[in-house]
Each structure stands twice: as C-alpha cells, then as structure tokens.
Coordinates of C-alpha atoms in Angstrom, one line a residue:
M5 CA 26.3 -18.1 -72.5
A6 CA 22.6 -18.7 -71.1
R7 CA 21.2 -15.1 -70.6
Q8 CA 20.1 -15.0 -67.6
E9 CA 16.5 -14.1 -67.9
V10 CA 15.1 -11.4 -65.4
E11 CA 10.6 -10.4 -65.4
T12 CA 10.1 -7.2 -63.6
S13 CA 7.6 -7.6 -61.3
R14 CA 4.0 -5.4 -61.0
R15 CA 5.8 -3.9 -57.9
G16 CA 9.4 -3.2 -60.4
E17 CA 10.6 -5.6 -58.9
L18 CA 14.3 -7.7 -61.1
I19 CA 12.7 -11.3 -60.6
P20 CA 14.9 -14.3 -61.6
T21 CA 13.1 -16.5 -63.6
R22 CA 15.5 -19.2 -62.5
V23 CA 18.1 -20.5 -59.3
A24 CA 20.2 -22.6 -59.4
P25 CA 19.5 -25.8 -57.5
W26 CA 22.4 -25.3 -55.8
L27 CA 21.5 -22.8 -54.1
V28 CA 18.1 -23.6 -53.5
S29 CA 19.5 -27.4 -51.7
M30 CA 21.9 -24.4 -49.7
A31 CA 18.8 -22.8 -48.2
V32 CA 17.0 -26.1 -47.8
V33 CA 20.4 -27.4 -45.6
A34 CA 20.8 -24.2 -44.0
V35 CA 16.7 -23.8 -42.4
G36 CA 17.3 -27.3 -42.0
A37 CA 19.9 -26.4 -39.1
G38 CA 19.2 -24.0 -37.7
W39 CA 15.7 -25.9 -37.1
L40 CA 17.6 -29.4 -35.6
G41 CA 19.6 -27.1 -33.4
W42 CA 16.8 -24.8 -31.6
H43 CA 14.8 -28.1 -30.8
L44 CA 17.9 -29.6 -30.0
R45 CA 18.9 -26.4 -27.7
V46 CA 15.0 -26.8 -26.7
A47 CA 14.9 -30.5 -25.9
N48 CA 18.1 -30.9 -23.5
D49 CA 17.1 -27.5 -21.6
P50 CA 17.5 -29.1 -17.7
S51 CA 14.5 -27.6 -17.3
R52 CA 12.7 -29.8 -19.8
L53 CA 15.7 -32.8 -19.1
I54 CA 13.9 -32.7 -15.4
A55 CA 10.2 -32.1 -16.0
K56 CA 10.9 -35.5 -18.9
A57 CA 13.2 -37.4 -15.5
Y58 CA 9.2 -37.1 -13.0
T59 CA 7.0 -38.1 -16.1
Q60 CA 9.0 -40.5 -16.2
Q61 CA 9.7 -42.0 -13.0
R62 CA 7.3 -39.7 -10.0
P63 CA 8.9 -40.2 -7.5
F64 CA 6.6 -38.4 -5.4
E65 CA 3.2 -37.3 -5.2
F66 CA 3.6 -33.1 -5.4
R67 CA 4.2 -31.4 -8.8
I68 CA 7.4 -30.4 -9.9
A69 CA 6.7 -26.6 -12.6
G70 CA 6.2 -28.1 -16.1
A71 CA 6.9 -31.2 -16.1
G72 CA 3.2 -33.4 -17.9
H73 CA 1.8 -36.2 -15.9
A74 CA 2.2 -39.1 -14.7
A75 CA 1.5 -42.1 -11.6
V76 CA 3.9 -41.9 -9.0
R77 CA 5.7 -45.8 -9.7
L78 CA 9.5 -44.7 -7.9
E79 CA 10.0 -45.7 -4.4
R80 CA 11.9 -44.3 -2.5
A81 CA 13.6 -46.2 -1.0
A82 CA 15.1 -46.9 -4.2
A83 CA 15.0 -43.2 -5.1
G84 CA 18.5 -43.1 -3.9
S85 CA 19.8 -45.7 -6.6
H86 CA 22.2 -43.4 -8.6
F87 CA 21.9 -45.7 -11.8
Q88 CA 17.4 -46.6 -11.4
R89 CA 17.8 -42.3 -12.3
P90 CA 16.7 -41.9 -16.0
S91 CA 18.3 -40.0 -18.0
E92 CA 17.0 -36.7 -18.6
L93 CA 17.9 -36.7 -14.8
L94 CA 21.6 -38.0 -15.0
E95 CA 22.5 -35.0 -19.1
A96 CA 20.8 -32.8 -16.5
E97 CA 22.4 -32.9 -13.0
A98 CA 25.8 -32.6 -15.4
R99 CA 24.8 -29.8 -17.0
I100 CA 23.7 -27.9 -13.8
A101 CA 27.8 -28.5 -12.6
R102 CA 29.2 -27.5 -15.6
E103 CA 26.8 -24.1 -15.7
L104 CA 27.4 -23.8 -11.6
E105 CA 31.1 -23.6 -12.0
N106 CA 30.8 -21.0 -14.4
D107 CA 28.6 -19.2 -12.1
P108 CA 28.1 -19.8 -9.0
S109 CA 25.4 -18.3 -7.8
S110 CA 23.9 -18.5 -10.7
R111 CA 19.6 -18.0 -9.7
R112 CA 18.5 -20.1 -12.4
W113 CA 21.1 -22.9 -12.4
L114 CA 20.8 -23.7 -8.3
Q115 CA 16.6 -24.0 -8.9
L116 CA 17.0 -26.7 -11.3
R117 CA 19.4 -28.1 -9.3
A118 CA 18.2 -28.3 -6.4
R119 CA 14.8 -29.7 -8.9
A120 CA 17.1 -33.1 -9.3
E121 CA 17.8 -33.0 -5.6
L122 CA 14.1 -32.9 -5.0
L123 CA 14.0 -35.9 -7.7
A124 CA 16.9 -38.3 -6.4
W125 CA 14.9 -37.8 -2.8
D126 CA 17.5 -35.1 -0.9
P127 CA 15.5 -32.3 0.2
D128 CA 18.2 -31.1 3.4
T129 CA 20.1 -30.3 -0.2
A130 CA 17.5 -28.9 -1.4
I131 CA 16.6 -26.3 0.9
A132 CA 19.8 -25.3 1.3
T133 CA 20.7 -24.9 -2.6
L134 CA 17.9 -22.7 -3.1
E135 CA 18.0 -20.6 -0.1
R136 CA 21.4 -19.9 -2.0
A137 CA 18.7 -19.2 -5.1
Q138 CA 16.4 -16.8 -3.0
A139 CA 19.5 -14.6 -2.0
Q140 CA 19.2 -13.3 -5.7
E141 CA 15.4 -13.0 -5.3
P142 CA 13.9 -13.5 -1.9
G143 CA 10.6 -13.2 -3.2
D144 CA 10.4 -15.1 -6.5
P145 CA 6.9 -16.7 -6.4
S146 CA 9.1 -19.6 -8.3
L147 CA 11.8 -19.9 -5.9
L148 CA 9.0 -20.0 -2.9
A149 CA 6.8 -23.1 -4.4
D150 CA 10.0 -25.4 -4.8
V151 CA 10.8 -24.0 -0.8
G152 CA 7.0 -25.2 -0.2
V153 CA 7.1 -28.5 -1.8
A154 CA 11.2 -29.0 -0.5
Y155 CA 9.6 -29.1 3.0
A156 CA 6.5 -31.0 2.2
L157 CA 9.2 -33.7 1.7
R158 CA 11.2 -33.9 3.6
A159 CA 8.3 -33.9 5.7
E160 CA 8.0 -37.4 4.7
A161 CA 11.6 -38.3 3.8
Q162 CA 12.2 -37.9 8.6
N163 CA 8.3 -38.7 9.8
R164 CA 9.6 -34.8 10.7
A165 CA 5.1 -33.0 10.8
V166 CA 6.2 -29.7 11.2
D167 CA 7.6 -29.2 7.7
Y168 CA 4.6 -29.3 7.1
G169 CA 3.9 -25.7 8.8
Y170 CA 7.0 -24.5 6.8
A171 CA 5.7 -26.2 3.1
I172 CA 1.7 -24.4 4.1
E173 CA 4.1 -21.1 4.4
Y174 CA 6.0 -21.1 1.8
L175 CA 2.9 -22.1 -0.8
S176 CA 0.5 -20.0 0.2
R177 CA 2.9 -16.3 -0.4
S178 CA 4.4 -17.6 -3.8
L179 CA -0.3 -18.7 -4.4
K180 CA -0.6 -14.7 -3.2
A181 CA 2.1 -13.8 -5.9
T182 CA 0.5 -15.9 -8.7
P183 CA -2.5 -17.5 -6.7
N184 CA -3.7 -19.1 -10.4
S185 CA -0.7 -21.5 -10.8
P186 CA -1.5 -25.5 -10.7
E187 CA 1.1 -26.8 -9.1
A188 CA 0.7 -24.9 -6.1
V189 CA -2.5 -24.9 -5.6
F190 CA -2.0 -28.7 -6.3
N191 CA 0.3 -29.4 -3.5
R192 CA -0.5 -27.0 -1.0
A193 CA -3.8 -29.8 -1.2
V194 CA -1.6 -32.7 -1.3
V195 CA -0.2 -31.3 2.5
Y196 CA -3.8 -29.9 3.8
D197 CA -4.7 -33.7 3.4
R198 CA -0.9 -34.3 5.0
M199 CA -1.9 -32.6 8.4
Y200 CA -6.1 -34.1 8.5
L201 CA -7.3 -30.1 7.4
Y202 CA -10.0 -31.8 5.3
E203 CA -12.0 -29.3 5.0
D204 CA -9.8 -26.5 2.9
G205 CA -7.9 -29.3 1.0
A206 CA -11.5 -30.1 -0.3
L207 CA -11.7 -25.9 -0.8
E208 CA -8.1 -26.0 -2.0
W209 CA -9.2 -28.9 -4.5
R210 CA -11.7 -27.5 -5.6
R211 CA -9.9 -24.6 -6.0
Y212 CA -7.3 -26.5 -8.8
L213 CA -10.0 -27.5 -11.2
E214 CA -10.8 -24.2 -11.7
V215 CA -7.5 -23.3 -12.9
E216 CA -6.0 -26.4 -14.6
R217 CA -7.3 -27.4 -18.5
D218 CA -5.2 -31.3 -18.8
G219 CA -7.1 -33.8 -18.6
A220 CA -5.3 -36.5 -16.9
W221 CA -4.5 -34.1 -14.5
R222 CA -7.4 -33.2 -13.6
E223 CA -8.8 -36.6 -12.9
E224 CA -6.3 -37.8 -9.8
A225 CA -7.9 -34.2 -8.9
R226 CA -10.9 -35.5 -8.7
R227 CA -9.5 -39.5 -7.0
R228 CA -7.5 -37.1 -4.3
L229 CA -10.6 -35.0 -4.0
D230 CA -13.5 -37.9 -3.8
E231 CA -10.4 -39.6 -1.4
L232 CA -10.5 -37.0 0.8
E233 CA -14.4 -36.6 1.8
R234 CA -14.3 -40.2 2.0
K235 CA -11.5 -40.2 4.8
R236 CA -13.8 -36.5 6.5
R237 CA -17.0 -38.8 6.6
V238 CA -14.5 -41.8 8.6
R239 CA -13.4 -39.4 10.2
Q240 CA -16.7 -37.3 11.6
T241 CA -17.5 -41.4 12.3
A242 CA -15.1 -42.2 14.6
L243 CA -15.3 -38.4 16.5
A244 CA -19.0 -38.8 17.0
R245 CA -17.5 -42.7 18.6
I246 CA -16.0 -41.0 21.4
S247 CA -18.8 -39.9 24.0
D248 CA -18.7 -38.2 27.4
R249 CA -20.5 -41.8 28.4
P250 CA -17.8 -43.6 29.9
E251 CA -19.5 -46.9 29.0
L252 CA -19.2 -46.2 24.9
L253 CA -15.7 -45.7 25.8
L254 CA -15.6 -48.6 27.3
Q255 CA -17.8 -51.1 24.4
R256 CA -14.9 -50.5 22.1
I257 CA -12.1 -51.9 24.0
A258 CA -14.3 -54.8 24.1
G259 CA -15.0 -55.3 21.0
G260 CA -11.3 -54.0 19.6
D261 CA -11.1 -51.4 18.8
D262 CA -8.2 -50.1 18.4
V263 CA -8.3 -47.0 20.6
E264 CA -5.9 -43.6 20.6
P265 CA -6.1 -42.4 23.5
E266 CA -5.1 -38.9 23.2
S267 CA -8.1 -38.1 21.3
Y268 CA -10.7 -38.5 24.8
L269 CA -7.2 -35.8 27.0
D270 CA -8.5 -33.2 27.6
L271 CA -12.7 -35.4 27.9
V272 CA -11.0 -37.2 31.1
V273 CA -9.9 -34.1 32.1
T274 CA -12.7 -31.9 31.8
E275 CA -15.3 -34.2 32.3
W276 CA -13.8 -37.4 33.6
L277 CA -11.1 -37.1 36.6
P278 CA -14.0 -34.6 38.2
N279 CA -16.5 -37.6 38.4
R280 CA -13.9 -39.8 39.1
W281 CA -16.5 -41.0 42.0
N282 CA -19.6 -40.7 40.9
N283 CA -20.0 -43.6 39.2
P284 CA -16.8 -46.8 38.8
N285 CA -16.7 -46.7 35.0
Y286 CA -15.2 -43.6 34.6
E287 CA -12.4 -45.2 37.1
R288 CA -12.8 -48.5 35.0
A289 CA -12.3 -46.2 32.0
L290 CA -9.7 -44.1 32.9
S291 CA -7.5 -47.0 34.1
A292 CA -8.0 -48.5 30.7
L293 CA -6.9 -44.9 29.3
A294 CA -3.8 -44.9 31.3
A295 CA -2.8 -48.9 30.4
R296 CA -2.9 -47.0 26.8
F297 CA -1.4 -43.6 27.4
D298 CA 1.9 -45.9 29.4
S299 CA 2.1 -48.6 26.8
R300 CA 2.5 -47.0 23.1
H301 CA 3.4 -43.4 24.4
S302 CA 5.0 -44.2 27.2
D303 CA 4.0 -41.5 28.8
P304 CA 2.9 -42.9 32.6
W305 CA 0.9 -39.1 33.6
L306 CA -2.4 -40.3 33.9
R307 CA -1.1 -43.7 35.8
D308 CA 0.6 -41.4 37.6
V309 CA -2.6 -39.0 38.5
L310 CA -5.0 -42.4 39.6
A311 CA -3.0 -43.4 41.6
T312 CA -3.0 -40.2 44.2
P313 CA -5.8 -41.5 47.1
R314 CA -8.6 -40.0 47.5
S315 CA -9.3 -36.5 49.4
D316 CA -11.7 -33.9 49.3
R317 CA -9.1 -30.8 48.4
L318 CA -8.1 -33.0 45.7
A319 CA -11.8 -33.5 43.9
L320 CA -11.6 -29.6 44.6
G321 CA -8.4 -30.1 43.1
L322 CA -9.1 -32.2 39.5
A323 CA -12.3 -29.8 39.8
A324 CA -9.9 -26.6 39.5
L325 CA -8.7 -27.7 36.5
A326 CA -11.7 -29.0 34.9
E327 CA -12.3 -25.5 34.8
A328 CA -8.5 -23.4 33.9
L329 CA -9.2 -26.4 30.4
K330 CA -12.6 -25.2 30.0
A331 CA -11.8 -21.9 30.8
N332 CA -8.5 -22.0 28.1
L333 CA -10.6 -23.4 25.2
A334 CA -13.2 -20.8 25.0
D335 CA -9.5 -19.0 25.1
E336 CA -10.8 -17.0 28.6
S337 CA -7.7 -16.7 30.2
D338 CA -8.8 -15.0 32.7
R339 CA -11.1 -17.5 34.3
A340 CA -8.4 -19.4 33.6
L341 CA -5.7 -17.0 35.7
V342 CA -7.3 -18.2 38.1
K343 CA -8.5 -21.4 38.2
A344 CA -4.9 -22.9 36.9
P345 CA -3.3 -22.0 39.8
E346 CA -6.2 -23.0 43.1
A347 CA -6.3 -26.5 40.4
A348 CA -1.7 -26.6 41.3
R349 CA -1.0 -25.8 44.6
D350 CA -5.1 -28.4 46.1
L351 CA -3.3 -30.9 43.3
R352 CA 0.8 -30.0 45.3
A353 CA -1.1 -30.0 48.5
T354 CA -2.3 -33.6 48.2
G355 CA 0.6 -35.1 46.8
D356 CA -0.7 -35.1 43.1
R357 CA 2.2 -33.4 41.1
A358 CA 1.0 -35.2 37.7
G359 CA -2.3 -33.0 38.2
A360 CA -0.6 -30.6 39.4
L361 CA 1.7 -30.1 36.3
R362 CA -1.2 -30.1 34.6
A363 CA -2.3 -27.0 36.0
D364 CA 1.0 -25.3 35.8
L365 CA 0.8 -25.3 32.2
E366 CA -2.9 -24.4 32.1
H367 CA -1.2 -21.2 33.7
A368 CA 1.4 -21.0 30.8
Y369 CA -1.8 -21.1 28.3
A370 CA -3.6 -18.9 29.4
L371 CA -0.4 -16.5 30.3
H372 CA 0.6 -16.8 26.8
R373 CA -3.7 -15.6 25.6
A374 CA -3.4 -12.8 28.3
V375 CA -2.5 -8.9 27.2
E376 CA 1.5 -8.9 28.4
G377 CA 1.9 -12.3 30.5
A378 CA 4.7 -13.1 28.0
P379 CA 7.4 -12.4 30.3
E380 CA 6.0 -14.9 32.8
C381 CA 4.6 -17.2 30.0
L382 CA 8.3 -17.3 28.8
Q383 CA 9.0 -18.8 32.4
K384 CA 6.2 -20.9 32.9
A385 CA 6.7 -23.4 30.6
V386 CA 10.6 -23.3 31.2
D387 CA 9.7 -24.7 34.3
V388 CA 7.3 -26.7 33.7
E389 CA 9.1 -29.1 30.8
K390 CA 12.0 -29.4 33.3
N391 CA 9.8 -30.8 35.9
A392 CA 8.5 -33.1 32.7
R393 CA 10.9 -34.5 31.4
A394 CA 12.2 -35.6 34.2
M395 CA 8.7 -37.6 35.3
K396 CA 8.7 -38.5 32.2
Y397 CA 6.0 -36.9 30.6
A398 CA 5.7 -36.9 26.9
W399 CA 2.7 -35.2 25.7
I400 CA 3.0 -32.1 28.9
L401 CA 6.7 -32.5 27.7
G402 CA 5.8 -31.3 23.9
Q403 CA 3.6 -29.2 24.7
A404 CA 5.6 -27.1 26.8
T405 CA 7.9 -26.0 24.5
L406 CA 5.5 -25.7 22.2
E407 CA 4.4 -22.8 24.4
E408 CA 7.8 -21.9 24.9
G409 CA 7.9 -21.4 21.8
N410 CA 4.6 -19.0 21.3
C411 CA 5.9 -17.2 24.1
R412 CA 9.0 -16.1 23.4
S413 CA 7.3 -15.6 19.2
L414 CA 5.9 -12.4 21.2
L415 CA 8.5 -11.6 23.1
G416 CA 10.5 -11.3 18.8
D417 CA 12.8 -14.3 19.5
F418 CA 11.4 -15.3 16.5
D419 CA 14.9 -17.8 16.0
A420 CA 14.4 -19.5 19.0
A421 CA 10.3 -19.6 18.6
H422 CA 11.7 -21.8 15.7
R423 CA 14.2 -24.0 17.8
D424 CA 11.6 -24.9 19.5
M425 CA 9.4 -25.1 17.4
D426 CA 11.4 -28.6 15.8
R427 CA 11.8 -28.9 19.6
A428 CA 8.5 -30.1 20.4
S429 CA 7.4 -31.7 17.1
A430 CA 10.9 -34.0 17.5
Q431 CA 9.5 -35.1 21.1
V432 CA 6.1 -35.3 20.0
A433 CA 7.1 -37.8 17.0
Q434 CA 9.1 -39.5 18.7
A435 CA 6.0 -40.6 21.7
G436 CA 3.8 -41.6 18.8
Y437 CA 1.2 -38.1 19.3
R438 CA 0.2 -37.3 16.3
D439 CA -2.3 -34.6 17.0
L440 CA 0.2 -32.6 18.6
E441 CA 2.4 -33.0 16.0
L442 CA 0.2 -31.6 13.9
R443 CA 0.1 -28.7 15.6
A444 CA 3.3 -27.8 16.5
A445 CA 3.0 -28.0 12.7
A446 CA 0.5 -25.2 12.4
I447 CA 2.1 -23.0 15.1
T448 CA 4.6 -23.7 13.5
Q449 CA 2.8 -21.7 10.0
E450 CA 1.4 -19.0 11.9
L451 CA 4.9 -18.5 13.6
Q452 CA 6.5 -18.0 10.2
T453 CA 4.0 -15.8 9.3
D454 CA 3.9 -13.9 11.6
S455 CA 7.8 -12.9 11.6
G456 CA 7.9 -12.8 7.6
N457 CA 10.0 -15.1 6.6

C-alpha cells in the first residue's frame, strides 16, 4: 500500500503532497453548485424580476427602483392583457402571492406586489397595497417614492390632475430623506412637466444630471430637458400674445388661432368688462370669448354677464368687481373685502346675477386670505357653489369648491378639505378647464404638507 507522503511547511504544518482526484472533483462540484444556487436565487428574486420586466417592456415614463434603462414601449391600452406581460413579471407575481399567503402584512412583499401592480397599470390597487405597507414603516423613503409614482400613474390613467399634487408631495417627502435618489428626482421632474411647472421641471432635470451616473438615463434626461425648454419658450410666446388690446385677440381669432378663453378670464374681469362701452372692439372681443366659453366649456357665465342692459350702476358694479379681483391678485385682502361686497350689491341691483356671483367668489377668496376669516369663508364658498351649480357656471363652481377646501383646511378639517379638492378637480376636468385643474393639483400638494400626510 502506498505510503502517504507529507512535507513540513515553513510553519511546521503537515501538508499532503497528493490529494485524491475524487476529492478535487467533489470540491469543484460543491463550489459550482453553491455558486449556481446563489446565482439562481439572485436572478429569481422578485425585485430583480420586476426590474427586468420593466426594462423589457417599459410601460410608462416613470422609473422604478433598480430597473435598467429602456424606451417606453408598451401602450397603456395593451398593458392590461395578461398574455402580453413579460414572463418575469408573471413569475414575480406568483412568488409574491405565495409569500403574502404566509405573511400578509410583510412590508417587503407588499411593496413588491405594488410595483407589480404598477407595471400592470393598476394604480388604484397599488395605492391601496402601499398604504398597507406604510402601516408597517410609515416614513420609509422607498415606500413614499413608490406612492408618488402610483399617484402620478393614476393621474395619467384617469385624467386626474389633482393626483399630480399628491405625487409631488410623496416624492418630495422621499427626497427629503434620500435627496440623491435618481429614481425619485427623475419622477418628480416628469410630474413637474405634466403640471406645466416648466421652471421647476428644468431645475429638477439639472439636479438629476448631477446625481445620475448611468449614461442611458442621462441621455434621456438631457432630451427631456431640451424638450421642456422648448415648451417653456412656446408658452412664453403664447403668453406674450395675450394682450390687453382686444383687437389683437380678434386678429388671432380671424387668423384661425385656437384661442383658449380661460387664459383671458382675469383680463376680461379686470380690464375689458369695465371698459366694454369705451371701444367697440371690447364688446366684440368679449362676445367672441363668451361664445368660446359656451361651446368649449358649456359655461354661459360671460354670455349672461353681457346680456345685462347697460346702466350707470352696472358700470359701477363691474368697476368694483375689477378692483376686487385686482386686490385679490395682489394679495390685498382688506381692499378686496370692501370692493367684493360693493360689487355684488351693485350688480344684483341691475339684475346681473352672473357678475354678482363672481363678486361673491372674490369675497370668499378674500375671507380665506384674511386672518380669522375661515368660518365666514366656508359659508360664503358653500353658497357660491350652490348657486354656481344651479346656474351651470362651471369655472365658478370649480373655484368655489376649491375655496371650500381651503377654508376647511384652515379650520383643521383636512379630511373634508381633501374631499372638496377631489370634487373640484373632477368638476373642472369635466368642464375642460385645464389651468384650474392644475391649480387644484397644486393646492392639493400644499394641503398634503399642511395636514402632515
């Protein structure tokens, strides 16, 4: 029998000079099996599967954590088809479902389930799932970021601009804890763009380029920044065309421009109505806008204002209404509190119920801005909403409902305030008042901050 030979190492250890080949083979197999097992566990981890599914068929513009870059490929209408989903997403969903059967309140598995629901364009269910996860870890920044994406996705899926306000709030809270999260910065920049907050969006894209290192994502961000700057220039050009000279509006209409009457509403109240009898062009421009409010937004308010017969007291009332709005725009609530009731009295005396209701709205806003005016503000806003609904004045209806929410928030009734904001957003979205809808989203964001949610 062969004698096992040994030699002494420098440290005095006995080291075999020969190792049986089968031992080497077993070691190699063991190491290989261990590596393969580890690799399969990592590759089949649901978080990686979801990230891979996103990259294979990126279904929306927002980012999710850990996913590589890809172009947006899957249309929303097709996203609900089970057979068109990536196999990785189906595999992840099955694993997540099994894990949640064993531990229904697991924060990790609930968050992964919500991400899978987002990829399936189901933001309502994702929001509900994330609320359950937040019950375990309320301030977790990754959960807050996912909630922000869920609200942004619902804003797109259901045409609910108010949800963009919620999205900004949750993404901002996430970034407060993790300020250099590329995904959260990217997603907030996209939402700013959706809300036409081009200045904020440009700042956010530049910030993103400072924190992102991935070349493909950086290239997309540069393209988005360039496009946003183009939009900003276009908007500045459009705003420059909104002149206080009514003849320029008439020229735009004659030239076939798509004139949005909502953009002229402040100018109508502050300048053109008080001067309507000084120049025939004022009356012609006002009539043209009234026709557009009626046809585009089913809102007869300006038409009804113009129908009131001319009188000295009507002129006084329209002048007082103009001063009330100017005061509110300048945040001079004390002056508005004088001028708005004055305008309402004069306009009602002439039979101009439409103009008087706008004066009541300015009164409600001034009360909201005044110190300790919240209880009276709420009652005034409720009355304006009731009358605007009866008279089918969609813009005043939406604005009055927003004021109800503002006043309730001042009184500390945040749940009711949120319901008012949701109602207002739905009202103005139905009427097609995009500017007012985005204002509702911005107010909702502020309300989220004030209520500590």
